[in-house]
GROMACS .gro file of C-alpha atoms in nm:
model
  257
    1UNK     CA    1  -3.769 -11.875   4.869
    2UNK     CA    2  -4.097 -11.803   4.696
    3UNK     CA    3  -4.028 -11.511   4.453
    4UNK     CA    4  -4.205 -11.345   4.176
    5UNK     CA    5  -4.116 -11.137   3.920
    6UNK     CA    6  -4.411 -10.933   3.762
    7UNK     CA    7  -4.394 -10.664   3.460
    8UNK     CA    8  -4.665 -10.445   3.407
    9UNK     CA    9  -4.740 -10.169   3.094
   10UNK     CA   10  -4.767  -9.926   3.337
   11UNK     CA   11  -4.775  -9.787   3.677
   12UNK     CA   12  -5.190  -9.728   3.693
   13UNK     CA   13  -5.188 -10.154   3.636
   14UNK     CA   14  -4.916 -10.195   3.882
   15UNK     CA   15  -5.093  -9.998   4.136
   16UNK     CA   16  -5.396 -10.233   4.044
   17UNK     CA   17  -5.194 -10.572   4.166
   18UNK     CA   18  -5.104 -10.385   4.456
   19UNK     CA   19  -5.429 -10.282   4.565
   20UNK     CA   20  -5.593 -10.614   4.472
   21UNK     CA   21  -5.313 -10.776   4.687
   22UNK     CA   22  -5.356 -10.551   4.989
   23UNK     CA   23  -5.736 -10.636   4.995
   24UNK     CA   24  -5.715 -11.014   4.967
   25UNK     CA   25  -5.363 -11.010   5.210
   26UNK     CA   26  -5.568 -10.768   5.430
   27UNK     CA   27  -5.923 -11.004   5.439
   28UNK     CA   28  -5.727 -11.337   5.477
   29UNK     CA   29  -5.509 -11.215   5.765
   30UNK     CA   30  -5.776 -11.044   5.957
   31UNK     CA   31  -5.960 -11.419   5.911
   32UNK     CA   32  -5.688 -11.589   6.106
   33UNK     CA   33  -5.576 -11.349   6.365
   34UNK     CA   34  -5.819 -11.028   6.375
   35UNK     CA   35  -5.560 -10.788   6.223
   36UNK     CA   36  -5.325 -10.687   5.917
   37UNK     CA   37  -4.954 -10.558   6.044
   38UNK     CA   38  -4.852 -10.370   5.750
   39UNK     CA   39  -4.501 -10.214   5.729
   40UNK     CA   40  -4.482  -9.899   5.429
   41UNK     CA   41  -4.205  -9.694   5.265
   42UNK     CA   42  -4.167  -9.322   5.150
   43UNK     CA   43  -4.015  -9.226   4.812
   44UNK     CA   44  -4.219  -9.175   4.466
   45UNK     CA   45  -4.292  -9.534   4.370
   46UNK     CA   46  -4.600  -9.621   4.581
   47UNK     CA   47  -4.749  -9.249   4.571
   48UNK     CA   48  -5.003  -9.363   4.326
   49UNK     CA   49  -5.068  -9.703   4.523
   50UNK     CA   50  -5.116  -9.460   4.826
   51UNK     CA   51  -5.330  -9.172   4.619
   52UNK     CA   52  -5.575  -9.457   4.463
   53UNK     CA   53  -5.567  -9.694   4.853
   54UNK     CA   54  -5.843  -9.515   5.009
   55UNK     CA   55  -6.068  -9.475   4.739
   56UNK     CA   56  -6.146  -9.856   4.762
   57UNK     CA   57  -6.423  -9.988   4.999
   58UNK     CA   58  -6.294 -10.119   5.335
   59UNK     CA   59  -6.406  -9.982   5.628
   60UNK     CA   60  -6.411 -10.278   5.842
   61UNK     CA   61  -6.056 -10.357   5.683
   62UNK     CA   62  -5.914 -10.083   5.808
   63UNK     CA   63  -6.046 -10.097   6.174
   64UNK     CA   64  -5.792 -10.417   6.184
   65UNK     CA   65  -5.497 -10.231   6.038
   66UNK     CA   66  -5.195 -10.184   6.214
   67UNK     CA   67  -4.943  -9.949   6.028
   68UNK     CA   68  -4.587  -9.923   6.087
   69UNK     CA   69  -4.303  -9.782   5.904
   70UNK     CA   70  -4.013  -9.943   5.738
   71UNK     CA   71  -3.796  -9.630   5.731
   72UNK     CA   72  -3.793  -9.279   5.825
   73UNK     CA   73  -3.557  -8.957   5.716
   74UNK     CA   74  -3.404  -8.785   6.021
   75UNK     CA   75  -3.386  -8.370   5.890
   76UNK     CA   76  -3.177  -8.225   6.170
   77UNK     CA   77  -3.313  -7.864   6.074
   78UNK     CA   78  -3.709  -7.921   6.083
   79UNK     CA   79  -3.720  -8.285   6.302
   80UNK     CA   80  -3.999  -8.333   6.009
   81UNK     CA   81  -4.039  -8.716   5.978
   82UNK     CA   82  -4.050  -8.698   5.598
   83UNK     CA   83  -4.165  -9.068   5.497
   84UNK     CA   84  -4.436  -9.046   5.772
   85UNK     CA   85  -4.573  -8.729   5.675
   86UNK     CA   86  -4.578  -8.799   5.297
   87UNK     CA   87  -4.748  -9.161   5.396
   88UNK     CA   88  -5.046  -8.950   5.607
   89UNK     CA   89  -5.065  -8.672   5.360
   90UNK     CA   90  -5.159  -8.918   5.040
   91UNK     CA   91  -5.303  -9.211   5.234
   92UNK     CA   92  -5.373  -9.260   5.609
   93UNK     CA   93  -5.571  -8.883   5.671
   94UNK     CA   94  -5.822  -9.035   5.455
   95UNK     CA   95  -5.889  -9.347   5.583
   96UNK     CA   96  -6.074  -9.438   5.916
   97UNK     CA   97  -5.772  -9.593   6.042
   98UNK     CA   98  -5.729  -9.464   6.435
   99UNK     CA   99  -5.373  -9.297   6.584
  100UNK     CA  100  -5.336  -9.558   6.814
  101UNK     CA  101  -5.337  -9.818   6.477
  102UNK     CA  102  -5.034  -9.561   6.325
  103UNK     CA  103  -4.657  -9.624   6.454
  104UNK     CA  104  -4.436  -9.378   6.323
  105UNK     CA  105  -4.066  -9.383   6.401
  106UNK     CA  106  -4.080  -9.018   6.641
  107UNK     CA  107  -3.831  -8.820   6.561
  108UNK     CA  108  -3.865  -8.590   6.885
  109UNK     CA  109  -3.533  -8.667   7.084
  110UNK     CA  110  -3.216  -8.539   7.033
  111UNK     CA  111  -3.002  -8.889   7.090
  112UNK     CA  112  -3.111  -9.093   6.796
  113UNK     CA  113  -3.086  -9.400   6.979
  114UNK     CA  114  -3.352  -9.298   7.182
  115UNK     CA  115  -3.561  -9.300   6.910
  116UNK     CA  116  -3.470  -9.643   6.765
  117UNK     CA  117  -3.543  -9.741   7.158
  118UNK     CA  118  -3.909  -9.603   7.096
  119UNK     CA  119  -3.937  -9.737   6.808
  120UNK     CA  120  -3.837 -10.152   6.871
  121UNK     CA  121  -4.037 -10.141   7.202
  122UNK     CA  122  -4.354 -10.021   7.010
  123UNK     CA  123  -4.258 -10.343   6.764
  124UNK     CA  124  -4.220 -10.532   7.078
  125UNK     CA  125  -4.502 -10.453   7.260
  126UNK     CA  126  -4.791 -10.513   6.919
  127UNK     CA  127  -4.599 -10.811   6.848
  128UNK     CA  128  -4.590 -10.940   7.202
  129UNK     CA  129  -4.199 -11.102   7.153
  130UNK     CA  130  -3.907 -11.133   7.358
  131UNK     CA  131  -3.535 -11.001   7.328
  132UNK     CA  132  -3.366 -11.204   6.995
  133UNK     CA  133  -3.763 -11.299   6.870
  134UNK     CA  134  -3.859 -11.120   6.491
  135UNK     CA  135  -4.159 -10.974   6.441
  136UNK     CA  136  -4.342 -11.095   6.163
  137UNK     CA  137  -4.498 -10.824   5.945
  138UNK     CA  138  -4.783 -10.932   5.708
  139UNK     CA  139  -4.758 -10.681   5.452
  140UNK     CA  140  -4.393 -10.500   5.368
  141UNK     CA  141  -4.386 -10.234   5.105
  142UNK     CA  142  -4.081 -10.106   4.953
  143UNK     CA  143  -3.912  -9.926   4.685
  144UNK     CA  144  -3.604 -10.010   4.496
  145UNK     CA  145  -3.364  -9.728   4.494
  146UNK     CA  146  -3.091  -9.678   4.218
  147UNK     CA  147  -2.812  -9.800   4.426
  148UNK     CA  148  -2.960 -10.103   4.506
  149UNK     CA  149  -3.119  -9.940   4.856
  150UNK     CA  150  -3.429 -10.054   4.995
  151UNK     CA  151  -3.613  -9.915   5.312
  152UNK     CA  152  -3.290  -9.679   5.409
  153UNK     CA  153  -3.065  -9.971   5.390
  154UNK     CA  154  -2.755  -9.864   5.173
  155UNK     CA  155  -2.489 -10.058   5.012
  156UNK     CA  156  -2.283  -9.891   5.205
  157UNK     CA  157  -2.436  -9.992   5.539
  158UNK     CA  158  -2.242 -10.199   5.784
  159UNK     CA  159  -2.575 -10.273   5.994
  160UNK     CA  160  -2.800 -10.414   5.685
  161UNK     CA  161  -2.775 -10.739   5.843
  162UNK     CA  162  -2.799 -10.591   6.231
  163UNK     CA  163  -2.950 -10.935   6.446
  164UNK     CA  164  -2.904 -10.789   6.743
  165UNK     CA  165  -3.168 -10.484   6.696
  166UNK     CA  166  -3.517 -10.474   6.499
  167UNK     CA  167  -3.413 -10.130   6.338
  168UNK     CA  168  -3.089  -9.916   6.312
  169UNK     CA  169  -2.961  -9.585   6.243
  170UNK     CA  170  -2.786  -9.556   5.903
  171UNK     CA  171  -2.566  -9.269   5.827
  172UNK     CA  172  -2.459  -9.302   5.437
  173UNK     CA  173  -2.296  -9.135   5.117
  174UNK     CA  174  -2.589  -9.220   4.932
  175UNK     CA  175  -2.810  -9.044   5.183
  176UNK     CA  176  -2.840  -8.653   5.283
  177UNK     CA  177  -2.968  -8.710   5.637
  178UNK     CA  178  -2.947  -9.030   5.887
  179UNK     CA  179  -3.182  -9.267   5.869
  180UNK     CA  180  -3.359  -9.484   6.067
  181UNK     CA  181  -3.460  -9.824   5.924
  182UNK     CA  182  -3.612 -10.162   5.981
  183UNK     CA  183  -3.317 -10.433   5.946
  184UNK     CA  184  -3.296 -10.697   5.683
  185UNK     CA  185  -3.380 -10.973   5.940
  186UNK     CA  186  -3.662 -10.828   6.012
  187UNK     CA  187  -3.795 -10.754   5.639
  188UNK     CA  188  -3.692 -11.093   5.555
  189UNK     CA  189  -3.909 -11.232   5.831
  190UNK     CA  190  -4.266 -11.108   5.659
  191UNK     CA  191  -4.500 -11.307   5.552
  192UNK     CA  192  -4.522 -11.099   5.195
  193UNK     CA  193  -4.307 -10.849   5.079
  194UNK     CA  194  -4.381 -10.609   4.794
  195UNK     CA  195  -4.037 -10.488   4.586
  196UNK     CA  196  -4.136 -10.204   4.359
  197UNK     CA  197  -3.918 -10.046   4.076
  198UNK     CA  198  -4.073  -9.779   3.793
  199UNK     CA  199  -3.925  -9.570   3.582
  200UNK     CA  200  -3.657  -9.600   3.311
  201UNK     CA  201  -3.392  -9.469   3.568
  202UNK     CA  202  -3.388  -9.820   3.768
  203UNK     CA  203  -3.412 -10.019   3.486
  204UNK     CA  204  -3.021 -10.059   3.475
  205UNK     CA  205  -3.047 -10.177   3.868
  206UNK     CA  206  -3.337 -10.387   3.802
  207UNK     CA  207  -3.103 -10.587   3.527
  208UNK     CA  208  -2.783 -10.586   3.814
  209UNK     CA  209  -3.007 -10.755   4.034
  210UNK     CA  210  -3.192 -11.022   3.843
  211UNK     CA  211  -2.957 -11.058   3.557
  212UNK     CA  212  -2.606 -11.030   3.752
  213UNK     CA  213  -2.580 -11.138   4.087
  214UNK     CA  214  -2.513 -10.778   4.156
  215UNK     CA  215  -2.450 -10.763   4.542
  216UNK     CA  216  -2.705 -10.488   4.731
  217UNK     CA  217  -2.919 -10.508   5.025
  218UNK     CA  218  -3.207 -10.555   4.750
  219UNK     CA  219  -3.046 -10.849   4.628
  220UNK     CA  220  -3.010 -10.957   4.972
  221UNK     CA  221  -3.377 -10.978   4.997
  222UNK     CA  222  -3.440 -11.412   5.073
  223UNK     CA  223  -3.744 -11.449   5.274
  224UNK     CA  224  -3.721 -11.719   5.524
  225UNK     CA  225  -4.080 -11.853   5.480
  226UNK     CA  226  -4.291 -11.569   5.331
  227UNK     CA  227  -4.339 -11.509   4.954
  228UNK     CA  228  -4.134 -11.184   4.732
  229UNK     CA  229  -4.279 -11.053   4.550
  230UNK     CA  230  -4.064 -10.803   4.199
  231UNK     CA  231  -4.278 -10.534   4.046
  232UNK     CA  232  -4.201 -10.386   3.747
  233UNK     CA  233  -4.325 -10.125   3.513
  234UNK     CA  234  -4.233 -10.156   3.167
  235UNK     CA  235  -3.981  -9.891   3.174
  236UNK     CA  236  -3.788 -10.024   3.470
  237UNK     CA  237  -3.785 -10.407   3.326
  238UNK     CA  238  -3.692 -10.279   2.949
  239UNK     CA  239  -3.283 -10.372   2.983
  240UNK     CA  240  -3.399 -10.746   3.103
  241UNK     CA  241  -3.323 -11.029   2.856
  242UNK     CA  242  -3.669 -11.181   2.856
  243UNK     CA  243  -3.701 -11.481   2.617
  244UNK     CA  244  -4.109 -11.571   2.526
  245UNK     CA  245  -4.043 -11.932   2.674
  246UNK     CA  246  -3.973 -11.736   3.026
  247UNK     CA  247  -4.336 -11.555   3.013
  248UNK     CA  248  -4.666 -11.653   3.178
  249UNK     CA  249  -4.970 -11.414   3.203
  250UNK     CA  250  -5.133 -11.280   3.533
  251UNK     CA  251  -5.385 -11.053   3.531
  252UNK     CA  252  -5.246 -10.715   3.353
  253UNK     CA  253  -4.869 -10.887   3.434
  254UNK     CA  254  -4.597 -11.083   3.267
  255UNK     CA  255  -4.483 -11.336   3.527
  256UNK     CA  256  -4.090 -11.363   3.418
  257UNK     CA  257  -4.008 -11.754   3.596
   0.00000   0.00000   0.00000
């Protein structure tokens, strides 16, 4: 697996690597097939990647975006769809990207598996693939939770691993309301994914997983043939053991090898 592991000072030069990498992903993608399937979280680490996103030319960029979700929170009080709603209230409403280019996970049916139903056949029908075929996202963004979680699969999750279905509903301890969630087949099956961890409060996770062998569905994260990529603010890398002869520079990063 390809894999890099990338510390920056802050989050304002994280968000900077991630923007840089969603415009040259974004332009190189729409070269070879005429669009950019992207797949984004909720949670509070890509907020700022979101708040800065459509500030930076790229009209014609967006007409060739197609964005999906890789999770959504099922709240069986309001039937808000939490991730998708914070995702259109920092980034999509001000970009030129059309509804029929957005694919939430609805949230509108009673029987959940009705809505995971919706959900795979949308997948199935951009994708154009047949029953036990992946789809093959360009562009996965996720955040690392403090249990090891990514997307809204758990450690506690029997269907992490799920081959049978392109996303599942998760019911968990570490969760207040079900979940619906792209699978870890599926994730591993993008062409790049983007593993983000700030804040001092992950840093002890961050060490688990890189340092030792600590068994999550992060950890689990071993792209078939796409490239991983670890980001890091300083805060959330301080408990690694980092020794100079490790380093290379990139840009505003460390590269850890």
């Amino acid at each position: 697996m390809n894999r890099k592991i990338l510390i920056f000072e802050n989050r304002y030069s994280l968000s900077n690597f991630l923007i840089m990498s969603w415009l040259e992903k974004a332009k190189e993608f729409i070269h070879l097939k005429k669009e950019f399937t992207v797949a984004l979280c909720g949670g509070q680490s890509p907020v700022e990647f979101y708040c800065r996103l459509p500030n930076i030319p790229g009209f014609e960029l967006w007409r060739h975006t197609h964005v999906f979700l890789t999770d959504e929170e099922i709240d069986p009080k309001g039937k808000k769809a939490k991730h998708y709603s914070m995702i259109n209230d920092y980034l999509l409403q001000y970009t030129p990207v059309s509804q029929k280019q957005i694919h939430p996970i609805f949230i509108d049916q009673e029987d959940v598996s009705l809505c995971l139903d919706r959900y795979e056949e949308d997948i199935k029908e951009h994708f154009e693939i047949k029953k036990g075929e992946l789809p093959s996202f360009d562009f996965v963004l996720l955040g690392l939770g403090r249990n090891g979680e990514m997307a809204s699969l758990f450690p506690d999750n029997t269907t992490t691993n799920n081959r049978q279905r392109l996303a599942v509903a998760v019911v968990s301890l570490f969760a207040r309301h079900m979940r619906v969630t792209l699978t870890l087949p599926v994730i591993n099956n993008a062409k790049n994914v983007y593993l983000v961890a700030t804040g001092q409060k992950k840093s002890s996770m961050v060490k688990k997983i890189l340092e030792d062998d600590y068994d999550c569905p992060a950890s689990q994260l071993q792209l078939r043939d796409g490239e991983l990529f670890i980001l890091l603010d300083r805060e959330a890398a301080r408990e690694l053991s980092i020794n100079e002869d490790q380093i290379s520079h990139q840009g505003e990063a460390i590269v850890l090898s």
